[in-house]
Coordinates of N, CA and C in Angstrom, one line a residue:
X1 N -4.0 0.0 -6.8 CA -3.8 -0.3 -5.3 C -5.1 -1.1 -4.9
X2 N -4.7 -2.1 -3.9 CA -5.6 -3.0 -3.3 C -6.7 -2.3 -3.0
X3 N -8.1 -2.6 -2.7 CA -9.1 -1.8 -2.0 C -8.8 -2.2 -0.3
X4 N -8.8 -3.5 -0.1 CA -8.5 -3.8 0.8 C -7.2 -3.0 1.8
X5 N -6.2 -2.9 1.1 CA -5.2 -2.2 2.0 C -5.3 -0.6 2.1
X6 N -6.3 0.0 1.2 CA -6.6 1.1 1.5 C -7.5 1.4 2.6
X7 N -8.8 0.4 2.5 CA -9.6 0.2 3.7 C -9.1 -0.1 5.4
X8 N -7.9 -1.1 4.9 CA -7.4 -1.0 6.4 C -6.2 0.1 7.1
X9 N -5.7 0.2 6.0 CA -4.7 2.1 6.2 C -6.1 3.1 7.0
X10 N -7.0 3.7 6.2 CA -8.4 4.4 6.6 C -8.7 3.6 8.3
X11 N -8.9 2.3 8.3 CA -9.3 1.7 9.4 C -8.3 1.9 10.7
X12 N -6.7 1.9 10.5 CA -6.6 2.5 11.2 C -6.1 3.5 12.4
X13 N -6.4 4.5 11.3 CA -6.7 6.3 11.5 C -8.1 6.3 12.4
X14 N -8.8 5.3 11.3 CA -10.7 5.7 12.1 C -11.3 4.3 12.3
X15 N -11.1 4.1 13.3 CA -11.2 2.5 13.5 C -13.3 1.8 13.1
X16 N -13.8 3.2 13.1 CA -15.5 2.5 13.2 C -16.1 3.0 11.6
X17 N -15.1 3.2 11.0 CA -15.2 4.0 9.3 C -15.5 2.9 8.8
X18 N -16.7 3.3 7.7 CA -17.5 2.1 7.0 C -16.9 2.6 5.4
X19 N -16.3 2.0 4.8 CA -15.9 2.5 3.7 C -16.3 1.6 2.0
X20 N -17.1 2.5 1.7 CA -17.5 2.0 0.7 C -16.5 2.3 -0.7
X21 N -16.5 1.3 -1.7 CA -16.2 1.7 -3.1 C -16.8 1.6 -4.1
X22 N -16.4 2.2 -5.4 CA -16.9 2.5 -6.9 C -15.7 2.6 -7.3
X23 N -15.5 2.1 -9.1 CA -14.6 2.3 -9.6 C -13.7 1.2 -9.7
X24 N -12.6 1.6 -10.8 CA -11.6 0.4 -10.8 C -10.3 0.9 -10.1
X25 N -9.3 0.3 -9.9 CA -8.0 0.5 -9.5 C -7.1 2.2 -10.3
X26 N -7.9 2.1 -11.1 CA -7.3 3.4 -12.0 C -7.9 4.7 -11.4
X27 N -9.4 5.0 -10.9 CA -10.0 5.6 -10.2 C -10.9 5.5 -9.5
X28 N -10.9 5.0 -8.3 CA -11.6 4.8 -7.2 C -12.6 6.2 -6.2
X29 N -13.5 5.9 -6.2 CA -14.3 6.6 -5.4 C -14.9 6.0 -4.2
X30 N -14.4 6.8 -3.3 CA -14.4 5.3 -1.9 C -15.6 6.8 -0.9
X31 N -16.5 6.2 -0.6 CA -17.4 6.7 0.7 C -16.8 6.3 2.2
X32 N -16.8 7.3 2.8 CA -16.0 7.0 4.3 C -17.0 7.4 5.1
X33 N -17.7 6.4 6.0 CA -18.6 6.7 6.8 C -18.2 6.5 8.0
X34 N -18.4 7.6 9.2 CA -17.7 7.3 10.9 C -18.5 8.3 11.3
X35 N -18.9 7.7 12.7 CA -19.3 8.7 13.8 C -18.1 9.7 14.1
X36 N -17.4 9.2 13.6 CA -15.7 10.5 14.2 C -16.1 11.6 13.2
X37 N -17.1 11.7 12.7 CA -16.8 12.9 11.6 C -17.9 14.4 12.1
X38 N -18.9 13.3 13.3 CA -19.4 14.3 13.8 C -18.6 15.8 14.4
X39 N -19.6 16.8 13.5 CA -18.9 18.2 14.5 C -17.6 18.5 13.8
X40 N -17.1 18.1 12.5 CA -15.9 18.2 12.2 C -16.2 18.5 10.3
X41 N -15.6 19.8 10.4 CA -15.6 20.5 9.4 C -15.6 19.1 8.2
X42 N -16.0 19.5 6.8 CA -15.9 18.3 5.5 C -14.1 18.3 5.2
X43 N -13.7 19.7 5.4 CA -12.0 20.1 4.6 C -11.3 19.0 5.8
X44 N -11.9 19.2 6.9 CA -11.1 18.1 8.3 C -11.4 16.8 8.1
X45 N -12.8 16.4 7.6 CA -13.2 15.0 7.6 C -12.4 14.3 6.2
X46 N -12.2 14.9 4.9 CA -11.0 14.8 3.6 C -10.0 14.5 4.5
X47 N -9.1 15.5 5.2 CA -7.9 15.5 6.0 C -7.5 14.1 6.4
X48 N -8.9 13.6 7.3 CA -8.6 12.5 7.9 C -8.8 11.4 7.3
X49 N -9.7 11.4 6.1 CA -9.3 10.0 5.3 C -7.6 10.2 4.4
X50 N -7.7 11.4 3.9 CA -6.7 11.3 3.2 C -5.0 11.7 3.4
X51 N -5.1 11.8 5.2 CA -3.6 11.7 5.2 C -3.1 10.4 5.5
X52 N -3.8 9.8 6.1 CA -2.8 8.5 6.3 C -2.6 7.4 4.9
X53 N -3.3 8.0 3.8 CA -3.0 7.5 2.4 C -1.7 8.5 1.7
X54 N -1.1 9.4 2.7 CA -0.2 10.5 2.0 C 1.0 9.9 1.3
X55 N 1.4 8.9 1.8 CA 2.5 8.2 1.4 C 2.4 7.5 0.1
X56 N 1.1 6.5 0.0 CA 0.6 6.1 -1.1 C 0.5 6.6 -2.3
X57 N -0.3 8.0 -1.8 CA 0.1 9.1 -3.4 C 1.8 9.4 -3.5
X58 N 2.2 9.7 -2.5 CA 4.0 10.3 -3.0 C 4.6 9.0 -3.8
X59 N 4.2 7.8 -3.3 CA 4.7 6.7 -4.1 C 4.3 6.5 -5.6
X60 N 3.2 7.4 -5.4 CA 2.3 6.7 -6.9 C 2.2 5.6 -6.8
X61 N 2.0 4.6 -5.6 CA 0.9 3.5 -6.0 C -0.4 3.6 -5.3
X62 N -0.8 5.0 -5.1 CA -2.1 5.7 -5.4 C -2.3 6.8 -6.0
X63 N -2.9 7.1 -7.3 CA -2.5 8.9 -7.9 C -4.1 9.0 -8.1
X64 N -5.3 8.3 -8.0 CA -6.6 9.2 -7.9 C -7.3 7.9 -7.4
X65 N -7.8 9.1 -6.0 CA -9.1 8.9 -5.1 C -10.3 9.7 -5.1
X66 N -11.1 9.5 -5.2 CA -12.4 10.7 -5.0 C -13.0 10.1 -3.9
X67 N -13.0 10.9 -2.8 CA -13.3 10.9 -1.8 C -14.7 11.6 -1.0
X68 N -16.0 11.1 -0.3 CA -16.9 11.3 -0.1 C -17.0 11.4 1.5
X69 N -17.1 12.1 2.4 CA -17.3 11.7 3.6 C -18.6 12.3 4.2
X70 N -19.4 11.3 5.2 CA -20.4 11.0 6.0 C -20.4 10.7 7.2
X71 N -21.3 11.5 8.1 CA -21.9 11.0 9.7 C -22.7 10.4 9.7
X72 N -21.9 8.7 10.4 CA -23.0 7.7 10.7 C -24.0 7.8 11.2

């Protein structure tokens, strides 16, 4: 999967999310950085990068992300 259409799916759920990558297409490790994450549990801050990619995984044209999230 594109990094690009993954960054703009994340972008927008969380429009000020700085999203960094590692990795190739096979496994990606993407850093999600947003002031939205302030005050909000890590299991909530996952939540929110990783539901609006939910579809992505049921398709399998996403099956592994490692996901990192940060307050700007």
């Amino acid at each position: 999967m594109d990094k690009k259409l993954i960054k703009n799916i994340i972008l927008d759920e969380i429009p000020d999310a700085e999203c960094l990558f590692e990795g190739d297409s096979c496994n990606f490790k993407l850093l999600v950085i947003s002031k939205s994450f302030k005050e909000i549990s890590l299991i909530n801050q996952h939540k929110m990068v990783l539901s609006p990619l939910k579809k992505k995984f049921e398709s399998g044209e996403l099956h592994a992300l490692s996901i990192e999230t940060r307050v700007n």
